Tab-separated table of C-alpha atoms in Angstrom:
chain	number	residue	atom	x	y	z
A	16	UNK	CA	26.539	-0.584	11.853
A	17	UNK	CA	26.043	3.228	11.158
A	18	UNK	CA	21.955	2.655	12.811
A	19	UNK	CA	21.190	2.766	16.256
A	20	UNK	CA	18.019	1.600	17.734
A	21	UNK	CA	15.294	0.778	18.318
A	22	UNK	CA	15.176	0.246	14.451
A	23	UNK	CA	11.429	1.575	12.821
A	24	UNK	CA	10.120	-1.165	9.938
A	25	UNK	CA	8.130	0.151	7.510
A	26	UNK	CA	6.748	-2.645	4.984
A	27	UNK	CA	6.288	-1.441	1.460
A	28	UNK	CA	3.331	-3.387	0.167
A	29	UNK	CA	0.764	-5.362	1.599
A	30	UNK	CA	-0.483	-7.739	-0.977
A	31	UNK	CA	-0.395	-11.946	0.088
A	32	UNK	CA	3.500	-12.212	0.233
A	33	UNK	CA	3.492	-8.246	2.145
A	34	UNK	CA	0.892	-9.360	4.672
A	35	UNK	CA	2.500	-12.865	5.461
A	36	UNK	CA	5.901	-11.186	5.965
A	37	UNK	CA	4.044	-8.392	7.986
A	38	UNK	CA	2.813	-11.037	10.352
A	39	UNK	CA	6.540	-12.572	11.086
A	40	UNK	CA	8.196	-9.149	11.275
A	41	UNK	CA	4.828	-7.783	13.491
A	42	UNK	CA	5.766	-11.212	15.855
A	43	UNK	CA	9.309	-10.733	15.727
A	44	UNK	CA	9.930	-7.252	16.900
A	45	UNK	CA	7.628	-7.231	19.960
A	46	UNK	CA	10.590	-9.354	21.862
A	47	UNK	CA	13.836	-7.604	19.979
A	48	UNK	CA	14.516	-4.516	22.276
A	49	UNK	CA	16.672	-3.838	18.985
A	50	UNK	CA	13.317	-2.597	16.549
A	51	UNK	CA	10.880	-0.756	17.650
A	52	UNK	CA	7.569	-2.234	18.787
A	53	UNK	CA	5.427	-0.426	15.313
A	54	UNK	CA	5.053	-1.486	12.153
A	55	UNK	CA	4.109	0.954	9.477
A	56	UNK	CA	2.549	-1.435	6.263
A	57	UNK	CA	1.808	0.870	3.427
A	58	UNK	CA	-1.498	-0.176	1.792
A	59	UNK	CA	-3.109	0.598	-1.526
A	60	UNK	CA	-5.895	1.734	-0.280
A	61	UNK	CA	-9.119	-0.150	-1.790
A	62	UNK	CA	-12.895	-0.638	-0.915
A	63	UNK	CA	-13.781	-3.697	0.215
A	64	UNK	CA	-17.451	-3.783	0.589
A	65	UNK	CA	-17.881	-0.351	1.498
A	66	UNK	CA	-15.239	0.050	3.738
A	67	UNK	CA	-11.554	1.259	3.514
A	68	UNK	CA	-9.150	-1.933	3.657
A	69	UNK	CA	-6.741	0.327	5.693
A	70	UNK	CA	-9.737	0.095	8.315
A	71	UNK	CA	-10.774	-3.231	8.642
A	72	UNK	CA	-6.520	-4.137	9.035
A	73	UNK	CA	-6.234	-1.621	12.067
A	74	UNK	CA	-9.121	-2.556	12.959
A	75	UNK	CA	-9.665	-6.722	12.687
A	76	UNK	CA	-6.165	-7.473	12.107
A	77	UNK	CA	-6.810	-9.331	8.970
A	78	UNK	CA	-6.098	-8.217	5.377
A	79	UNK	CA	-9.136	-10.440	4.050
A	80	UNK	CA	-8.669	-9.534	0.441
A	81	UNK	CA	-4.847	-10.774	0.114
A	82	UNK	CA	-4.321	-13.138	2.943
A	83	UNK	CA	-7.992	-14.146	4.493
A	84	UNK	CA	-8.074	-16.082	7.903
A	85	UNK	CA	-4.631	-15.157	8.995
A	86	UNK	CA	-4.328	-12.650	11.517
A	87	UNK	CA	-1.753	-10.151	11.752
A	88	UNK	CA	-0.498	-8.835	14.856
A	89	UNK	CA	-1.929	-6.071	16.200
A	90	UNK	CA	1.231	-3.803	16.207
A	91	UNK	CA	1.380	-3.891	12.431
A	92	UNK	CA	-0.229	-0.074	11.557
A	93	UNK	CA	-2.186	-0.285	8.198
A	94	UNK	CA	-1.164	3.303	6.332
A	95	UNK	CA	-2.803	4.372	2.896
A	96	UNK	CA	-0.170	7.327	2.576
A	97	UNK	CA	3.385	6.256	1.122
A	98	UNK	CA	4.872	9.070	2.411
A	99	UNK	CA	3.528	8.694	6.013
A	100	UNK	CA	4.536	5.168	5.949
A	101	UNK	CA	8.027	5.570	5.440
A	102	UNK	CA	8.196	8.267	7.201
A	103	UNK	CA	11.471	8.034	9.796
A	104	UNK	CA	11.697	4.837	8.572
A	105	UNK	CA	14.912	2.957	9.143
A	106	UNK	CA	14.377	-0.493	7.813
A	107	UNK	CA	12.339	-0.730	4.613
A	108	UNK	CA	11.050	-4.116	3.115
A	109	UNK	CA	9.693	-3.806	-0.882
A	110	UNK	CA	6.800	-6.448	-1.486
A	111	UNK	CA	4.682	-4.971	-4.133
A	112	UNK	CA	5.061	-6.037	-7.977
A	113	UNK	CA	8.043	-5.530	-10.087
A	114	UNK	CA	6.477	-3.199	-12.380
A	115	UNK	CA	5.185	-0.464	-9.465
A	116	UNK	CA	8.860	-0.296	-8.383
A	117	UNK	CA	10.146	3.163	-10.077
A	118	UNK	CA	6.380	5.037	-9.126
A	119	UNK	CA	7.048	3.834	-5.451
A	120	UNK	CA	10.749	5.052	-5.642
A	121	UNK	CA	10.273	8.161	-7.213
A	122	UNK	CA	7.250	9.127	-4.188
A	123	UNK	CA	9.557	8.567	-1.384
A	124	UNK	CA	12.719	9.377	-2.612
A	125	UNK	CA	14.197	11.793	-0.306
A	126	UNK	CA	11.677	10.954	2.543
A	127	UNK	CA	13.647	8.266	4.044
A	128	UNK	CA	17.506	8.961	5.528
A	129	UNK	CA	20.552	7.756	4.138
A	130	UNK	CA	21.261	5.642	6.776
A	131	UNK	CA	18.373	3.754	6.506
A	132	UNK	CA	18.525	0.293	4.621
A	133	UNK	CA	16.284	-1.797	2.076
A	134	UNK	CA	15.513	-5.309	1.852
A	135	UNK	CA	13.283	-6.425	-1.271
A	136	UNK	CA	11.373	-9.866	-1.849
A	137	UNK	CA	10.246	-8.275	-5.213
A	138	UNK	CA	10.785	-11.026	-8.061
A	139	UNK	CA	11.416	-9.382	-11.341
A	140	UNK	CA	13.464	-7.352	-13.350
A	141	UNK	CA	13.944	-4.514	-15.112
A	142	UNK	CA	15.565	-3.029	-18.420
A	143	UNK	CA	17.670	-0.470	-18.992
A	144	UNK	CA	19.604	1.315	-21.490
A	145	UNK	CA	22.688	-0.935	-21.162
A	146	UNK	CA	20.214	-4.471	-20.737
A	147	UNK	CA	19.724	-5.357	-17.241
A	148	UNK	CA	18.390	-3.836	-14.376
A	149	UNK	CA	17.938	-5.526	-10.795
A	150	UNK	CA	15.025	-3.996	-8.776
A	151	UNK	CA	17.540	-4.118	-6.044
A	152	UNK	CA	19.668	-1.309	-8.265
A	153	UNK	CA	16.769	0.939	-8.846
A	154	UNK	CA	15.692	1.064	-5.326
A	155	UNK	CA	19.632	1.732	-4.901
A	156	UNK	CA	20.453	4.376	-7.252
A	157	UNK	CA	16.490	6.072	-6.812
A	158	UNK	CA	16.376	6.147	-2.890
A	159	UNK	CA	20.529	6.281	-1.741
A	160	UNK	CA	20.073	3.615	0.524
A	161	UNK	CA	22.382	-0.019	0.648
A	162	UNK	CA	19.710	-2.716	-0.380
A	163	UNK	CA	19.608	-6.885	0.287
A	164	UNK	CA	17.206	-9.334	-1.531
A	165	UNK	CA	15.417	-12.106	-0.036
A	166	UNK	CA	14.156	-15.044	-2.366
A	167	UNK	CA	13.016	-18.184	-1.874
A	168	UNK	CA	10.584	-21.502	-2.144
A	169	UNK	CA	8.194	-19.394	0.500
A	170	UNK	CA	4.871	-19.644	-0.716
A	171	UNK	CA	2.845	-17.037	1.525
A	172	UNK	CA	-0.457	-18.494	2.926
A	173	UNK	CA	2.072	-21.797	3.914
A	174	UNK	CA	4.698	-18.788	5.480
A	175	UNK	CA	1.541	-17.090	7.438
A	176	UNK	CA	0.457	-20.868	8.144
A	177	UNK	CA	3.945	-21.194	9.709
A	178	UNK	CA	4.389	-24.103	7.801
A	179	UNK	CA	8.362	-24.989	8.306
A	180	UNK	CA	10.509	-23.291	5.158
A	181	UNK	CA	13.585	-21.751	4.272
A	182	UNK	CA	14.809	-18.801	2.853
A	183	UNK	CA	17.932	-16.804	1.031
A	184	UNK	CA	19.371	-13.558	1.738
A	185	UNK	CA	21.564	-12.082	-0.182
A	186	UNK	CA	23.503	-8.691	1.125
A	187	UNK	CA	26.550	-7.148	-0.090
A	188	UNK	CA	27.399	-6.112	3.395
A	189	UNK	CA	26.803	-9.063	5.571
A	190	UNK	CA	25.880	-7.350	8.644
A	191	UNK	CA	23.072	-5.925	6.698
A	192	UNK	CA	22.007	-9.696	6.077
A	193	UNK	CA	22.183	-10.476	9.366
A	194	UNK	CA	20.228	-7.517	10.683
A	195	UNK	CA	17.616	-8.746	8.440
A	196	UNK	CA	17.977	-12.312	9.169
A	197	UNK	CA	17.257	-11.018	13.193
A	198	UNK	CA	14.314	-9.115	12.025
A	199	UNK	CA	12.874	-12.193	10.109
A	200	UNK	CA	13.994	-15.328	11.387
A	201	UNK	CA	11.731	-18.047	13.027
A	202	UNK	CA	11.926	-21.470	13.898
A	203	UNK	CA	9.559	-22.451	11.326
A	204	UNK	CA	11.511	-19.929	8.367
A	205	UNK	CA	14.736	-20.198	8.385
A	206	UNK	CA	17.198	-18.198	6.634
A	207	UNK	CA	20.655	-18.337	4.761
A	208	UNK	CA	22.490	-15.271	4.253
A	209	UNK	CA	24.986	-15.468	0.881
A	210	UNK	CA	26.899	-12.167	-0.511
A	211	UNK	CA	26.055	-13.431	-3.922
A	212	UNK	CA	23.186	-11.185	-4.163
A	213	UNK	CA	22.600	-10.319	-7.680
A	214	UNK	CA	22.498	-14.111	-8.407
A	215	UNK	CA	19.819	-14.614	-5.271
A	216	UNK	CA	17.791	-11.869	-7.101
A	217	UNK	CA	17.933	-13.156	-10.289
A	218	UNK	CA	17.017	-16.758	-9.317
A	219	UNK	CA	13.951	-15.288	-8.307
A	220	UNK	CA	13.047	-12.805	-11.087
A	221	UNK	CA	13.712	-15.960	-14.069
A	222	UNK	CA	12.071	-18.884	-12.234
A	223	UNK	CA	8.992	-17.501	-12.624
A	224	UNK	CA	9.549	-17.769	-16.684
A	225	UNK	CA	10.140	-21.290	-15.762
A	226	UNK	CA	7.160	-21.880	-13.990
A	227	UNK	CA	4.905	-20.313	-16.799
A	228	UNK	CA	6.549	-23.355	-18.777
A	229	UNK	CA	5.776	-25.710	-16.368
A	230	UNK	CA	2.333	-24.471	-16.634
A	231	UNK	CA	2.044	-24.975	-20.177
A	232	UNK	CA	3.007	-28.766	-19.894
A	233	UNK	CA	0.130	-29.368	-17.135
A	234	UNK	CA	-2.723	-27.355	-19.649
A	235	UNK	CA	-1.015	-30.107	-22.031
A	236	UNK	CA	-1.158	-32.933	-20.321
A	237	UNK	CA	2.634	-33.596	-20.745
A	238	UNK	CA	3.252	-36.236	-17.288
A	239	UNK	CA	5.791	-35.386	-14.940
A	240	UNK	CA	8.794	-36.559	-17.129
A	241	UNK	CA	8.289	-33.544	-19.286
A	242	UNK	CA	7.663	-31.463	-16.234
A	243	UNK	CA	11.202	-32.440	-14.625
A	244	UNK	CA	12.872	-31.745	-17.918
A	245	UNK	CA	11.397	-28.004	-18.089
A	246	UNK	CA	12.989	-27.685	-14.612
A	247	UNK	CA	16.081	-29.032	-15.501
A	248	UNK	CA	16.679	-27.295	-18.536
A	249	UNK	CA	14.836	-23.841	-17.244
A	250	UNK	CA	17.448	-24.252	-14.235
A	251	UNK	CA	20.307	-24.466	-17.100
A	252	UNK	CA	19.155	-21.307	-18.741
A	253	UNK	CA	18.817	-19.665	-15.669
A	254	UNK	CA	22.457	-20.119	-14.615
A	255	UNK	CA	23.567	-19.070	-18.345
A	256	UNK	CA	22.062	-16.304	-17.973
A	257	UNK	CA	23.214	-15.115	-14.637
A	258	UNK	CA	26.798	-15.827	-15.837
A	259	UNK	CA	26.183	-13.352	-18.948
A	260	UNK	CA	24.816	-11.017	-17.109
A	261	UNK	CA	25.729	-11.032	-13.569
A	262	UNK	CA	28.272	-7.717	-12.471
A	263	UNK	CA	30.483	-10.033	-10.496
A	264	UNK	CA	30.892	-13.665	-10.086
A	265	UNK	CA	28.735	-16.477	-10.044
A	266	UNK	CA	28.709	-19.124	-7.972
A	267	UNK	CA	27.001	-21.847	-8.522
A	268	UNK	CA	26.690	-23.054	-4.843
A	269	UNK	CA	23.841	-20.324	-4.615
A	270	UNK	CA	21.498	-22.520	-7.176
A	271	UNK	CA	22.195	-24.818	-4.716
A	272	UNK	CA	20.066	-22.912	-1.579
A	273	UNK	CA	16.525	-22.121	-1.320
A	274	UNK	CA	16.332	-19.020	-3.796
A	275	UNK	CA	17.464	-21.256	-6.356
A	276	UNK	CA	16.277	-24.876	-7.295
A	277	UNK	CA	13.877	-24.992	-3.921
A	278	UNK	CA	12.123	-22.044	-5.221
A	279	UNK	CA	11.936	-23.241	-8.870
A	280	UNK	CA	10.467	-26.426	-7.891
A	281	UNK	CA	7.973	-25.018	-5.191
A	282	UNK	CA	7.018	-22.437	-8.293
A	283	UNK	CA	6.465	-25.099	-10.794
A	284	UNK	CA	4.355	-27.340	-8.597
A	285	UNK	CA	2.413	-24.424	-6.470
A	286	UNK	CA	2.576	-21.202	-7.850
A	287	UNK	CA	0.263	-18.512	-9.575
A	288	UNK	CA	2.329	-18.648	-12.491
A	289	UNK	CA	2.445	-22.224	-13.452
A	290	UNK	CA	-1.434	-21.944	-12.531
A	291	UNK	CA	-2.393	-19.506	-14.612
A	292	UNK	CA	-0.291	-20.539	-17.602
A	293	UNK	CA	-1.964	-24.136	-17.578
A	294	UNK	CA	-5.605	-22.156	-17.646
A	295	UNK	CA	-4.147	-20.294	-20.491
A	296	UNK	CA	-3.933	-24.077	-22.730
A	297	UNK	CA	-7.180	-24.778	-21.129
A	298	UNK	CA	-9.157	-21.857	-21.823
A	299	UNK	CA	-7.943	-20.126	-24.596
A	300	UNK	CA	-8.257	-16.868	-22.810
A	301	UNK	CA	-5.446	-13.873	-22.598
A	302	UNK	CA	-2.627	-14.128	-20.088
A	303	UNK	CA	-4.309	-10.085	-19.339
A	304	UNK	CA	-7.938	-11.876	-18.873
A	305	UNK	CA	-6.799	-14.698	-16.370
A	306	UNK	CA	-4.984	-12.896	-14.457
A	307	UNK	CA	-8.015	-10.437	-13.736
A	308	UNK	CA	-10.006	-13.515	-13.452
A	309	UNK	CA	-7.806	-15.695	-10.962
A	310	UNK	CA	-5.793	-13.667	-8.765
A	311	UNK	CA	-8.257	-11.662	-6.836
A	312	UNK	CA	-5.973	-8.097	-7.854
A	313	UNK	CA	-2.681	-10.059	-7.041
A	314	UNK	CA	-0.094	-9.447	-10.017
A	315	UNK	CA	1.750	-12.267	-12.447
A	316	UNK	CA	5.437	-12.405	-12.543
A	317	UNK	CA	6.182	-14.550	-14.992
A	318	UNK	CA	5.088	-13.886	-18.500
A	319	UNK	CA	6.189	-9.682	-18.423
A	320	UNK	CA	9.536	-11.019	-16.843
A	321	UNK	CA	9.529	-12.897	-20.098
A	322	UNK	CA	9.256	-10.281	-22.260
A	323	UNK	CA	11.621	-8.064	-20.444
A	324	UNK	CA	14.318	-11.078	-20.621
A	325	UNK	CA	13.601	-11.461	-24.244
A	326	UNK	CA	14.293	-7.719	-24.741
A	327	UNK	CA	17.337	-7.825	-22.947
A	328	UNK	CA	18.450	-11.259	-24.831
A	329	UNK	CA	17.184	-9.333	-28.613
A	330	UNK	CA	19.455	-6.236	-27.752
A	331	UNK	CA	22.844	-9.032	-27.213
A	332	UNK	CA	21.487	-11.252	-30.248
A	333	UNK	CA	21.397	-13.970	-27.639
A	334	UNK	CA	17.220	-15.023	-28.218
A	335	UNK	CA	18.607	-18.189	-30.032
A	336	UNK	CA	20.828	-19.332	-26.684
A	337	UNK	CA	17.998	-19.086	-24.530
A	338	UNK	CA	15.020	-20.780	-26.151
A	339	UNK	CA	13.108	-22.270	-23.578
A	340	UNK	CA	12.865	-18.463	-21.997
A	341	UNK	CA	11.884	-17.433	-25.496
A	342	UNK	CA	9.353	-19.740	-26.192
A	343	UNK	CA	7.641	-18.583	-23.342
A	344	UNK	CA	7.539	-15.052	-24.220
A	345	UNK	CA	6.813	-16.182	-28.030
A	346	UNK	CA	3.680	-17.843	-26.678
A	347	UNK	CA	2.740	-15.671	-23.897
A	348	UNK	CA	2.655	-12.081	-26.486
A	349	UNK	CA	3.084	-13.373	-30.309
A	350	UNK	CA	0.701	-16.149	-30.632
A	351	UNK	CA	2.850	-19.091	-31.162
A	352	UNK	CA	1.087	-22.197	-30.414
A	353	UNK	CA	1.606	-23.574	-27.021
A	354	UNK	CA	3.223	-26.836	-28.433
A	355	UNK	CA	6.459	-24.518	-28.984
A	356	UNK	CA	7.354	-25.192	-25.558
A	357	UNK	CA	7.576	-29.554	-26.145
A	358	UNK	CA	9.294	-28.285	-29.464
A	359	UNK	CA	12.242	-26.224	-27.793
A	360	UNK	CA	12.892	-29.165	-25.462
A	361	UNK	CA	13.160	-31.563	-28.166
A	362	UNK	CA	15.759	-29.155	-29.772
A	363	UNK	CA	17.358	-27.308	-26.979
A	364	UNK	CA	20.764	-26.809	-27.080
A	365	UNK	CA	21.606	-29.243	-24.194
A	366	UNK	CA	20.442	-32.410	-26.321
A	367	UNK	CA	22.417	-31.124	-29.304
């Protein structure tokens, strides 16, 4: 291990999933002489009824516009600069949405030392001239510094609720994991460190297309048998896909831990996306409009992950082999009707 402590955390983001982590990682390093005792959490900085939400987290210890009635510890440091945040920075966790990831990169790149490593719960992906791009590349190739992914069935307010879960990290160099697994760990989440870490990130990024289906089958009254077979067959498209696309070998054991089928459940029974996607059948509004409506400035996953997957599948003439992802996208941006996602079951490769 080229760092030597005590290790300085700085969390990138503080949205519901940044502020729930912030409160494990604000616990956790008070009693590891290993990190040090301050936690930089960069915040967008917004007014919340007149005052700066920087202020009332340094100074209540709550974020009460993405995780209300949860208090964070008072060691985490609220800081509206990016560059300030990071600053000396030798442990840096990405939680902000998929689509901010290059802006953020491109700020601090060069402001944080080469030793220093990444860790990103970010689910999404991105494309590239050559198809594929893993948010865990960008921050890579943009910033110089070895990155891990954690995914998994964590919804946050249960996480800051310490209700028991589990988790997945995957790290390239193991040690790296485990650092992270020290930094994280509690008895309530647990974690699992893999080295299969482009499949852990992708599990993530495409279960959230997955979920928008799922969503589509509640606004549609479909019954749980439907439900299970959107699962099932989302699950089979996701491993396809990692297979095609994956730089080195799959293995399917990691479907098997919590970034993979625990998460796709959780998602399709509890998260935003399956949410929103069932008041899209229901209301008739935009995917744009609900999500301004519902989510209280939190971002949705799912449906531009879908249209980045179908861009990616268009430019290998593979749309056809993936239709349950397609008909997702085809709904969610060209105004098929909603039905197409019963219709792809019906005729989805697996049945032929």
């Amino acid at each position: 291990m080229a760092l030597t402590g005590p290790l300085k955390v700085c969390i990138v983001g503080s949205g519901n999933w940044g502020s729930a982590v912030a409160k494990i990682i604000g616990s956790n390093v008070k009693g590891l002489k290993k990190f040090s005792p301050m936690v930089n959490m960069w915040v967008f900085e917004e007014n919340i009824n007149g005052r700066k939400l920087t202020e009332i987290i340094n100074t209540e210890h709550e974020n009460v516009k993405y995780l209300p009635g949860h208090k964070l510890p008072e060691n985490v440091v609220a800081v509206p600069d990016l560059s300030d945040a990071v600053k000396e920075a030798d442990l840096l966790i990405f939680v902000i949405p998929h689509q901010f990831i290059h802006k953020v990169c491109q700020e601090i790149s060069g402001k944080v030392h080469k030793k220093a490593l990444g860790l990103t719960l970010i689910k999404g992906i991105d494309e590239g001239p050559e198809g594929l791009k893993l948010i865990s590349d960008i921050i890579r190739e943009k910033m110089g510094i070895d990155t891990s992914v954690l995914m998994g069935a964590n919804i946050a307010n249960e996480v800051a609720a310490e209700k028991f879960c589990e988790t997945t990290i995957g790290s390239k160099n193991l040690e790296h994991g485990l650092l992270f697994k020290e930094l994280l760990q509690t008895p309530n989440f647990r974690i699992t460190v893999v080295e299969d870490v482009d499949t852990v990130e992708l599990c993530g990024a495409l279960k959230n297309i997955v979920a928008v289906a799922a969503g589509f089958c509640d606004g549609l009254n479909c019954g749980d048998n439907t439900k299970a077979a959107v699962i099932r067959l989302g699950l089979m498209e996701m491993i396809a896909f990692a297979k095609i696309f994956c730089k080195g070998s799959v293995s399917i054991a990691t479907f098997l831990e919590s970034c993979g089928v625990a998460d796709l459940i959780t998602t399709c029974y509890g998260g935003r996306n399956r949410k929103v996607a069932e008041a899209f059948v229901k209301t008739g509004k935009s995917i744009e409009e609900l999500e301004q409506e519902m989510l209280n400035g939190q971002k949705l996953q799912g449906p531009q992950t879908s249209a980045e997957v179908f861009r990616i599948l268009k430019q290998k003439s593979m749309v056809n082999n993936f239709p349950l992802f397609t008909a997702v996208y085809q709904i969610c941006y060209q105004g098929k009707p909603v039905e197409e996602v019963i219709s792809c079951l019906q005729s989805h490769p697996e049945h032929m």
